[in-house]
Coordinates of C-alpha atoms in Angstrom, one line a residue:
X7 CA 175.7 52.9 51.2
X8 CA 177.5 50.7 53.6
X9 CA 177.3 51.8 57.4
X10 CA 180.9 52.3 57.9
X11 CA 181.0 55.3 54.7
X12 CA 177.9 56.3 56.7
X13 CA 179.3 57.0 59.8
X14 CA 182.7 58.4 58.1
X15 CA 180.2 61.3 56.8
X16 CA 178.7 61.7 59.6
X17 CA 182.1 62.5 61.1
X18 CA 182.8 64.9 58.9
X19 CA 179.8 66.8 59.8
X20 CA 180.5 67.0 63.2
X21 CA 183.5 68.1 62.7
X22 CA 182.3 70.8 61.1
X23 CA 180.1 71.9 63.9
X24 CA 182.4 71.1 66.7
X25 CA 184.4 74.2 66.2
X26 CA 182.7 77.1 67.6
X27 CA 185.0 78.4 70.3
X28 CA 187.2 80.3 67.3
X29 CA 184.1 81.0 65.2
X30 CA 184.1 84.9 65.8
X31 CA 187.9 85.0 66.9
X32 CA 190.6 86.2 65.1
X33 CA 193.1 83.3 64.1
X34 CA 196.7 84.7 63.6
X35 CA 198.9 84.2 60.4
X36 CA 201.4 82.3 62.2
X37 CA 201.8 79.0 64.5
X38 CA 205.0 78.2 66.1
X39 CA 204.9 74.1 67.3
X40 CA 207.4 71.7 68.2
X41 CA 207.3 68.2 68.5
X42 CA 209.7 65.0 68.4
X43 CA 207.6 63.0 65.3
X44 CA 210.1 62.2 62.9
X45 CA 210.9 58.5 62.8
X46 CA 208.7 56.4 60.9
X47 CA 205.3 56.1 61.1
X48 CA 205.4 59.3 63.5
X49 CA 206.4 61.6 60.4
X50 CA 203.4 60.2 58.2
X51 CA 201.1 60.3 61.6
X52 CA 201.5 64.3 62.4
X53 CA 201.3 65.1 58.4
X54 CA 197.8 64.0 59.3
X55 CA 197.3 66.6 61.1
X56 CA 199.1 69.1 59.2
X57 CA 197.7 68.3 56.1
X58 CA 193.6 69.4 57.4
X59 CA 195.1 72.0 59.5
X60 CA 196.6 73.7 56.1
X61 CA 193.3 72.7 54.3
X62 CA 191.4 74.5 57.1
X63 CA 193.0 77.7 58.0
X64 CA 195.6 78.2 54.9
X65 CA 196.2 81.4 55.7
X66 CA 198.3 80.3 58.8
X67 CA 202.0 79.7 57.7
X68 CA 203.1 77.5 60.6
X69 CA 206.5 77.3 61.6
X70 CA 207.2 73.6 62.2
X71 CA 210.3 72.7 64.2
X72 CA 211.2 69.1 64.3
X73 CA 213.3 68.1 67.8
X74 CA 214.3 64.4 67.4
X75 CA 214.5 61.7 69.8
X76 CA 212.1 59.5 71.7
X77 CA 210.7 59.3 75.0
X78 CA 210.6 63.3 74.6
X79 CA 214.2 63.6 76.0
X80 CA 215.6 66.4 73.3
X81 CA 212.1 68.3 72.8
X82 CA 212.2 69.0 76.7
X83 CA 215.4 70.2 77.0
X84 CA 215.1 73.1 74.1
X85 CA 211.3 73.7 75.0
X86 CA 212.1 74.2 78.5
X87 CA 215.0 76.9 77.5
X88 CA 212.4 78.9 75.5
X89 CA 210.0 78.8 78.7
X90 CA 212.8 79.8 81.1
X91 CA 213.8 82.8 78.8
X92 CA 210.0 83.7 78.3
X93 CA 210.2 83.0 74.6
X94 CA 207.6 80.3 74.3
X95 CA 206.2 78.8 71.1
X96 CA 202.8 78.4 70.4
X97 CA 202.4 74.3 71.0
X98 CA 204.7 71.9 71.4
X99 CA 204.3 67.9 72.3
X100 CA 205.2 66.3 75.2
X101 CA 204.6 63.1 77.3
X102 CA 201.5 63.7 79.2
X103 CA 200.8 62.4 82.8
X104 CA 203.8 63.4 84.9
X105 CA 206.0 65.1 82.6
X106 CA 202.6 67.2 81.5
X107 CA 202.7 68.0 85.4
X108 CA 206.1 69.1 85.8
X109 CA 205.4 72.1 83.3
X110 CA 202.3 72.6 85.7
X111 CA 204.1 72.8 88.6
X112 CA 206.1 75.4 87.3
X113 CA 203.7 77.6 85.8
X114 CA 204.4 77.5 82.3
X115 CA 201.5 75.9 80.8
X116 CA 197.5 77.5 80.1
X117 CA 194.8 76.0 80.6
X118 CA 192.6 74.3 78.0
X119 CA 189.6 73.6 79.6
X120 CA 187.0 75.5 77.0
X121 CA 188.1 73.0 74.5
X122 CA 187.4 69.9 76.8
X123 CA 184.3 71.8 77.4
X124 CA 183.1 72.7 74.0
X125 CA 183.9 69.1 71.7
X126 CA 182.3 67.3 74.6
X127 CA 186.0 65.4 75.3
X128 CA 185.1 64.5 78.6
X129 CA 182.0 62.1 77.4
X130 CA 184.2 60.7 74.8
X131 CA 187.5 60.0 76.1
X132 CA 188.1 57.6 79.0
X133 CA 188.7 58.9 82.7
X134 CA 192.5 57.5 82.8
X135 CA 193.4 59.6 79.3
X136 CA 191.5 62.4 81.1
X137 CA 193.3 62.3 84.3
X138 CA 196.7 62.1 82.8
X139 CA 195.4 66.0 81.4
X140 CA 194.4 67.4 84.4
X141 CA 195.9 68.9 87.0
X142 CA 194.8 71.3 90.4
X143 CA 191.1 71.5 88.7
X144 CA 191.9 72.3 85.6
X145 CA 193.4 70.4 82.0
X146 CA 196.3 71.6 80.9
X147 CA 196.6 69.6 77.6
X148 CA 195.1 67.3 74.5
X149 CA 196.0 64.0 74.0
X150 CA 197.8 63.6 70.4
X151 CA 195.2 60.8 70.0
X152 CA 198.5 58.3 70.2
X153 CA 196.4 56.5 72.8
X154 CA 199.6 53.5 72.9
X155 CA 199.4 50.2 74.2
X156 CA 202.9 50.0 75.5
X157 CA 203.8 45.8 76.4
X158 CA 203.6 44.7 72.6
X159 CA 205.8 42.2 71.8
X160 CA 206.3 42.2 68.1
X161 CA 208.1 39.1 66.0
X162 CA 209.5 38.1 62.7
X163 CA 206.6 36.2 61.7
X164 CA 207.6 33.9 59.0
X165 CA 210.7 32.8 61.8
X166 CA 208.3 32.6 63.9
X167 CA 205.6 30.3 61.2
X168 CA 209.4 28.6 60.3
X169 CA 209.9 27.4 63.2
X170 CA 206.5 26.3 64.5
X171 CA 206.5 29.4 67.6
X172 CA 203.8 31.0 69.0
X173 CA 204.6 34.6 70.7
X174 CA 205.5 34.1 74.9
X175 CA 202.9 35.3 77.1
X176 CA 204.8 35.1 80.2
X177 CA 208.5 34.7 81.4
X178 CA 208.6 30.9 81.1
X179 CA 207.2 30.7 77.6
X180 CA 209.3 33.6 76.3
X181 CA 212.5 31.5 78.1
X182 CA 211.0 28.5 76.2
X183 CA 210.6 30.6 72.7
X184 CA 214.3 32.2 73.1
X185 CA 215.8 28.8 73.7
X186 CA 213.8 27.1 70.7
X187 CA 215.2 30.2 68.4
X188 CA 218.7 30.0 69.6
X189 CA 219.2 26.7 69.3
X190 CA 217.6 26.2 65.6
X191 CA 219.1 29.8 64.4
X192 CA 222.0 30.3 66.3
X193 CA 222.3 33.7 64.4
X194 CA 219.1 35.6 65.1
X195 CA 219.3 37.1 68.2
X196 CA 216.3 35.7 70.1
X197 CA 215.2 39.1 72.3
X198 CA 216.7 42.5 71.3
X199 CA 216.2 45.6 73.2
X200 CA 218.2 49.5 72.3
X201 CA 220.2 50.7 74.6
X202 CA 221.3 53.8 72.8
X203 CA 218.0 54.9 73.6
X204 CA 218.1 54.3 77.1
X205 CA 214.0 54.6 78.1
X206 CA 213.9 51.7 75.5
X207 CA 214.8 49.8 78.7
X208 CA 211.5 50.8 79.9
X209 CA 209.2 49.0 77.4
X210 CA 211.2 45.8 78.0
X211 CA 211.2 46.1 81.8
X212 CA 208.2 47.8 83.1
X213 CA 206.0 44.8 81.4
X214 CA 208.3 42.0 83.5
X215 CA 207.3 44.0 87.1
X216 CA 203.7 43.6 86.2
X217 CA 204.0 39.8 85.9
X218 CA 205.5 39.2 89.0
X219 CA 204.3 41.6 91.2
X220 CA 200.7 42.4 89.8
X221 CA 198.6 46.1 89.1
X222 CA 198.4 47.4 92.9
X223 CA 202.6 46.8 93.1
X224 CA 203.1 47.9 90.0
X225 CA 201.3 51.3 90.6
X226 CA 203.1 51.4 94.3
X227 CA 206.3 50.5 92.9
X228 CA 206.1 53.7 90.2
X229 CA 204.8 55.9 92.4
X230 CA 207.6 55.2 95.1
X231 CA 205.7 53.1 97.5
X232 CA 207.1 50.3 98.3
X233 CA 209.3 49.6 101.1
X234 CA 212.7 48.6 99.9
X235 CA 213.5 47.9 103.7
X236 CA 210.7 45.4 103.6
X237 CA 211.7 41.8 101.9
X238 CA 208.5 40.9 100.7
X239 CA 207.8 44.1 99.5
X240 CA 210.8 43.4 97.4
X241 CA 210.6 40.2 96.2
X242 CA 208.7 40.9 93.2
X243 CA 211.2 43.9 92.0
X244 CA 213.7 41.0 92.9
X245 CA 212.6 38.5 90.7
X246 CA 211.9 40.6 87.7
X247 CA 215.2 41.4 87.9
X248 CA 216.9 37.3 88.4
X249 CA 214.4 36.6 85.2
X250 CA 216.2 39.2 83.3
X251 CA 219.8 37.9 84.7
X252 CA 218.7 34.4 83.0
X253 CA 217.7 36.0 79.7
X254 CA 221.0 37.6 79.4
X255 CA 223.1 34.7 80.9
X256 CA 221.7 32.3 78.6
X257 CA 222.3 34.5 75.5
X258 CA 218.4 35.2 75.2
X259 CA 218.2 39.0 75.6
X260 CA 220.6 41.1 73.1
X261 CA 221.0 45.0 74.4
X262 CA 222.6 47.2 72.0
X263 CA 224.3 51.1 72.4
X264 CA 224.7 50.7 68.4
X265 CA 220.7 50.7 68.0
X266 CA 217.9 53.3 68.1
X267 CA 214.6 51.6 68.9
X268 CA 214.1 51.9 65.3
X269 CA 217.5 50.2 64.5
X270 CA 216.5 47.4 66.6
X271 CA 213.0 46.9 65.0
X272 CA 214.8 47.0 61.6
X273 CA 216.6 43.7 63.0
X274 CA 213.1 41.9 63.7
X275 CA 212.4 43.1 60.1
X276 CA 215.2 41.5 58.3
X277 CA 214.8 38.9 60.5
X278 CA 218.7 39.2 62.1
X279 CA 216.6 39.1 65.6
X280 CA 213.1 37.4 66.5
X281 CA 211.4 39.8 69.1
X282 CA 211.1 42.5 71.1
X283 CA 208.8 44.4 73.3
X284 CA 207.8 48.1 72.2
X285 CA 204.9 50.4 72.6
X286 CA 202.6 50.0 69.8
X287 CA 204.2 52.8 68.2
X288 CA 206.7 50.1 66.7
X289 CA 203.7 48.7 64.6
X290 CA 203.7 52.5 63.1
X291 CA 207.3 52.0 61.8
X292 CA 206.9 48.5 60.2
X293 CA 204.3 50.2 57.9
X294 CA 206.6 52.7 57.1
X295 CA 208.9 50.7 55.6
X296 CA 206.4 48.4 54.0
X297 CA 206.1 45.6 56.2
X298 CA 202.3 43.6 56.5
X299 CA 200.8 43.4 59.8
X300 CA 200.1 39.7 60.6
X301 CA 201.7 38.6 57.6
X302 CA 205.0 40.0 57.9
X303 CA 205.7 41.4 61.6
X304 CA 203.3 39.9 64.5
X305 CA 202.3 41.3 67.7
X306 CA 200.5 40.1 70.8
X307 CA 200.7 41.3 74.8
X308 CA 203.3 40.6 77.2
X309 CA 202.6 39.8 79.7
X310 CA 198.8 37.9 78.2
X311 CA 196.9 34.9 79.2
X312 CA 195.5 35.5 82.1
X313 CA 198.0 38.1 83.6
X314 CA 197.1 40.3 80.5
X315 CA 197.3 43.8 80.7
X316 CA 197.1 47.1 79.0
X317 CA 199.8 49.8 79.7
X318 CA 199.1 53.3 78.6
X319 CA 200.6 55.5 76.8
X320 CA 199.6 59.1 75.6
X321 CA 201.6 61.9 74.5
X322 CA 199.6 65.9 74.7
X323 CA 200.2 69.1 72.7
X324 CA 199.9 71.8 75.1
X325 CA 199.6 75.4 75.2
X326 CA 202.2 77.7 76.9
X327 CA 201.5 81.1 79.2
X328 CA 202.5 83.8 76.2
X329 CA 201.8 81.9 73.5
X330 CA 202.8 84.8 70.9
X331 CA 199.7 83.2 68.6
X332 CA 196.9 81.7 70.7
X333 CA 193.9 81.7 69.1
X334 CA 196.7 79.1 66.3
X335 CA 197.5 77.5 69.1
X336 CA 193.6 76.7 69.9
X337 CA 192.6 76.1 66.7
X338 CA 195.3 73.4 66.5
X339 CA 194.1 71.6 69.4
X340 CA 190.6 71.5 68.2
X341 CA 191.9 70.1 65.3
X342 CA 192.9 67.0 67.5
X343 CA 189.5 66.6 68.9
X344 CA 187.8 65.2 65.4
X345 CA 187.1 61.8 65.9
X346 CA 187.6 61.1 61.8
X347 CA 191.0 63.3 62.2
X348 CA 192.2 61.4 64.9
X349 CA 191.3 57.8 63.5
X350 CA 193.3 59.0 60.4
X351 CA 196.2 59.8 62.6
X352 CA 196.2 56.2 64.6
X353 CA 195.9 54.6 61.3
X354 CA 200.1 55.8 60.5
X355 CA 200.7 55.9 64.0
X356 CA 200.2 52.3 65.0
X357 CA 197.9 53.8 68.4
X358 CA 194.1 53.8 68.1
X359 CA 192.2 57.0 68.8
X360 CA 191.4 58.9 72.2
X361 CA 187.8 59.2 71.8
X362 CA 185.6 56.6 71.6
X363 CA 183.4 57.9 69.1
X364 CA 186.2 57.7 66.5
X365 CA 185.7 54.7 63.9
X366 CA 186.8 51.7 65.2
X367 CA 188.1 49.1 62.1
X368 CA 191.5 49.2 62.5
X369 CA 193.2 46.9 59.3
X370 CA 195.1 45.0 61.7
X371 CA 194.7 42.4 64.4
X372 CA 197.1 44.5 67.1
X373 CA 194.7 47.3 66.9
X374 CA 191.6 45.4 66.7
X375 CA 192.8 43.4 69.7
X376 CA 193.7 46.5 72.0
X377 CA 190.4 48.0 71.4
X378 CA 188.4 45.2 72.5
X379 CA 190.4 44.3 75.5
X380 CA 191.0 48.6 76.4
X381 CA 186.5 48.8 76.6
X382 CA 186.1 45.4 78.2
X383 CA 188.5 45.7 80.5
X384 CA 189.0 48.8 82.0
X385 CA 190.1 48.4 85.8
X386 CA 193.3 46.9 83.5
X387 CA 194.1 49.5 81.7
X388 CA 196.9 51.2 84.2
X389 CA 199.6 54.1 83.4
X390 CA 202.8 52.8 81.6
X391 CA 204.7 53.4 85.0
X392 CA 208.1 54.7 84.1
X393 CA 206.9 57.3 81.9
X394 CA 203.2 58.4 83.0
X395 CA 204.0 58.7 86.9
X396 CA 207.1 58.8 87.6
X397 CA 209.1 62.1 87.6
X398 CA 211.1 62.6 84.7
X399 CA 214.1 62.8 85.6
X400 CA 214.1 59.0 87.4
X401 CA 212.9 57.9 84.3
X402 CA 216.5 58.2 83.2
X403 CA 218.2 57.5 86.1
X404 CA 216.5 54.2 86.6
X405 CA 216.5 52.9 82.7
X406 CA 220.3 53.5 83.0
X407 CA 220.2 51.6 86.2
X408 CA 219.0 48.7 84.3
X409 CA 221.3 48.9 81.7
X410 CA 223.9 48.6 84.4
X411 CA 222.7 45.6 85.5
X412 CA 222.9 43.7 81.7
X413 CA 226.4 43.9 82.5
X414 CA 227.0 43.5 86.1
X415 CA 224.2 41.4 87.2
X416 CA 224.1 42.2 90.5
X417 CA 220.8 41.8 91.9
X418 CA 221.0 43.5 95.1
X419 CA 223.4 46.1 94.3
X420 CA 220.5 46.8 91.3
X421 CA 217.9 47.2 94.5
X422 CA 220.1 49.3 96.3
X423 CA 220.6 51.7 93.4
X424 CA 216.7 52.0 92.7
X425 CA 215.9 52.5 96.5
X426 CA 218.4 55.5 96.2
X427 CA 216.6 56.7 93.2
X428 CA 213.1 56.7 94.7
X429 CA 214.8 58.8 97.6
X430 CA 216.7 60.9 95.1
X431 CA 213.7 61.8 93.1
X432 CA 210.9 62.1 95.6
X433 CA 209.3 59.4 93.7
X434 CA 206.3 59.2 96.5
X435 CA 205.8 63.4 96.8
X436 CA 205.8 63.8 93.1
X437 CA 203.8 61.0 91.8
X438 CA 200.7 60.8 94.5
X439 CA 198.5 62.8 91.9
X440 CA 197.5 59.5 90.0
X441 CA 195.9 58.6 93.7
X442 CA 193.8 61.6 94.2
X443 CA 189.9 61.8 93.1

């Protein structure tokens, strides 16, 4: 028997032990959860999860409502009206890190720290997925186990093999790629990034601060503290943003209102577009619809070389105060904590597992990659900024910012805008959780 089937049984067996907590409870008949998984890769990813929670408790008839849209946006706004009116359901998904701590703050959410406790999740997952859990002493959350690297660049391969290209891994080459691609197909679009969903904005953008300015401004900048009064405290911000003016300028960068990030990965599939940078989510929907990973779509970091870095992503289902079925609600975050479970999940999801006991032979070389460089190189493994530590609400604010600037190109009116924001959304007050022990 080969080691890998080996250590898939032996999964299984723990995950038959690991759930004692609900052992002598009573499990109600009924589970209320929402969550935003609907577009490709995301549908087949949760019907993991569905699929051995109905296997395991089939007694439960769970009431599944589906909220599209990305980035959370739509699941907030109706979850948030059922807490308000003290009608919560019984899970529901959200972004964790600082949108997990704005439920916090308000009181809505319980406590799940007997299931940390009990499947041993704080020996097995690392301290930045942990932290982005727990909040005021206590951990309010489990990760989905969609632990996402969010600076891929994915590419139409064979355009790429065509035309003799290897993926950017910094401004200059991906200026050097885009010009190569427009000038030999004048008709792909080089670069393409949604607009219609505005926090797609993010996953293009965030990755361009972090080459110029580095980890330590990239966390300040986030967590509002940088000093917009101060011009070399700026100058980073300020040439992320002339970089971007060139792209667009020069034809390079294509932003669309007529595309969902989904649309605009269908592009790179059909090959009307070359590129474009997502969360490794993306590489979920290009197995959806069929697509080979390194044969078909390619993927690589941006920035890489030496400025290479991992930005996190992680999504949590959480528990509200009231839950009107609990001891569900439990047994479907324990669910989450099975290392076999959650490797089957990643596999449709395009993420690799939380815990890092989970199997580890991912079929592709995006996966395999992010592994190895998320255990061997933790100190750069950092919060995707926008949406892990800033507040919620300038996540929008400041996407839409950028989207402005496409059009106008104003550099320094862009700066003025996003020093308003930081002021405007108490960017430093909300976000100085990420720098406390």
């Amino acid at each position: 028997m080969r080691k890998a089937e080996i250590t898939i049984i032996l999964l299984f067996i723990f995950s038959l032990l690991a759930l004692p907590i609900l052992a002598a409870q009573q499990i109600e008949n009924e589970l209320i959860i929402y969550h935003y998984y609907t577009a490709g890769g995301e549908r087949e990813a949760i019907d993991v999860y569905f699929k051995y929670f109905r296997e395991k408790y089939p007694f439960v008839k769970i009431r599944e409502n589906e909220i599209p849209g990305g980035a959370a946006e739509n699941i907030r706004a109706v979850v948030m009206s059922r807490l308000e009116a003290g009608n919560p359901p019984d899970i529901f998904l959200d972004l964790a890190g600082a949108n997990l701590k704005r439920y916090v703050d308000a009181g809505y959410l319980a406590p799940v720290d007997e299931i940390w406790k009990e499947t041993n999740m704080e020996e097995h997952v690392p301290p930045l997925l942990r932290k982005m859990c727990y909040f005021y002493g206590h951990y309010y959350g489990v990760q989905a186990n969609n632990v996402h690297r969010e600076n891929i660049l994915f590419y139409n391969k064979h355009l790429f093999d065509d035309l003799g290209l290897t993926p950017p891994r910094n401004p200059d080459e991906l200026v050097k790629v885009a010009s190569a691609i427009k000038s030999a197909k004048p008709t792909v679009a080089p670069l393409v990034v949604s607009t219609k969903d505005y926090w797609h904005v993010a996953f293009f953008f965030d990755p361009i601060i972090y080459y110029y300015g580095g980890k330590d401004y990239y966390l300040r900048f986030f967590t509002g503290r940088v000093n917009f009064s101060n011009p070399n405290d700026v100058k980073p911000f300020k040439e992320a943003l002339n970089f971007v003016k060139t792209l667009v300028e020069e034809g390079y960068l294509v932003p669309s209102t007529a595309w969902t990030w989904d649309m605009s990965c269908s592009q790179i599939a059909r090959g009307r577009a070359a590129m474009g940078i997502y969360g490794d989510w993306a590489l979920g929907y290009f197995i959806s619809i069929g697509l080979k990973i390194d044969e078909d779509i390619g993927g690589a970091p941006f920035p890489g070389g030496d400025d290479e870095v991992y930005l996190i992503g992680v999504d949590a289902f959480v528990m509200p105060k009231g839950a009107p079925h609990p001891n569900a609600a439990k047994a479907w975050l324990l669910l989450m904590t099975d290392p076999q479970i959650e490797y089957e999940f990643a596999l449709k999801k395009g993420s690799i597992a939380g815990r890092d006991d989970a199997p580890k032979d991912y079929p592709d070389s995006v996966r395999r990659e992010n592994i190895e460089f998320l255990l061997s190189h933790p100190e750069l493994v950092i919060p995707h900024g926008t949406f892990m530590l800033a507040p919620p609400a300038f996540l929008e604010d400041f996407c839409k910012t950028i989207i402005d600037f496409f059009y106008t190109k104003d550099v320094e009116a862009t700066i003025r805008s996003v020093a308003a924001l930081m002021e405007k959304h108490n960017v430093a007050e909300f976000s100085s959780w990420i720098w406390e022990d």
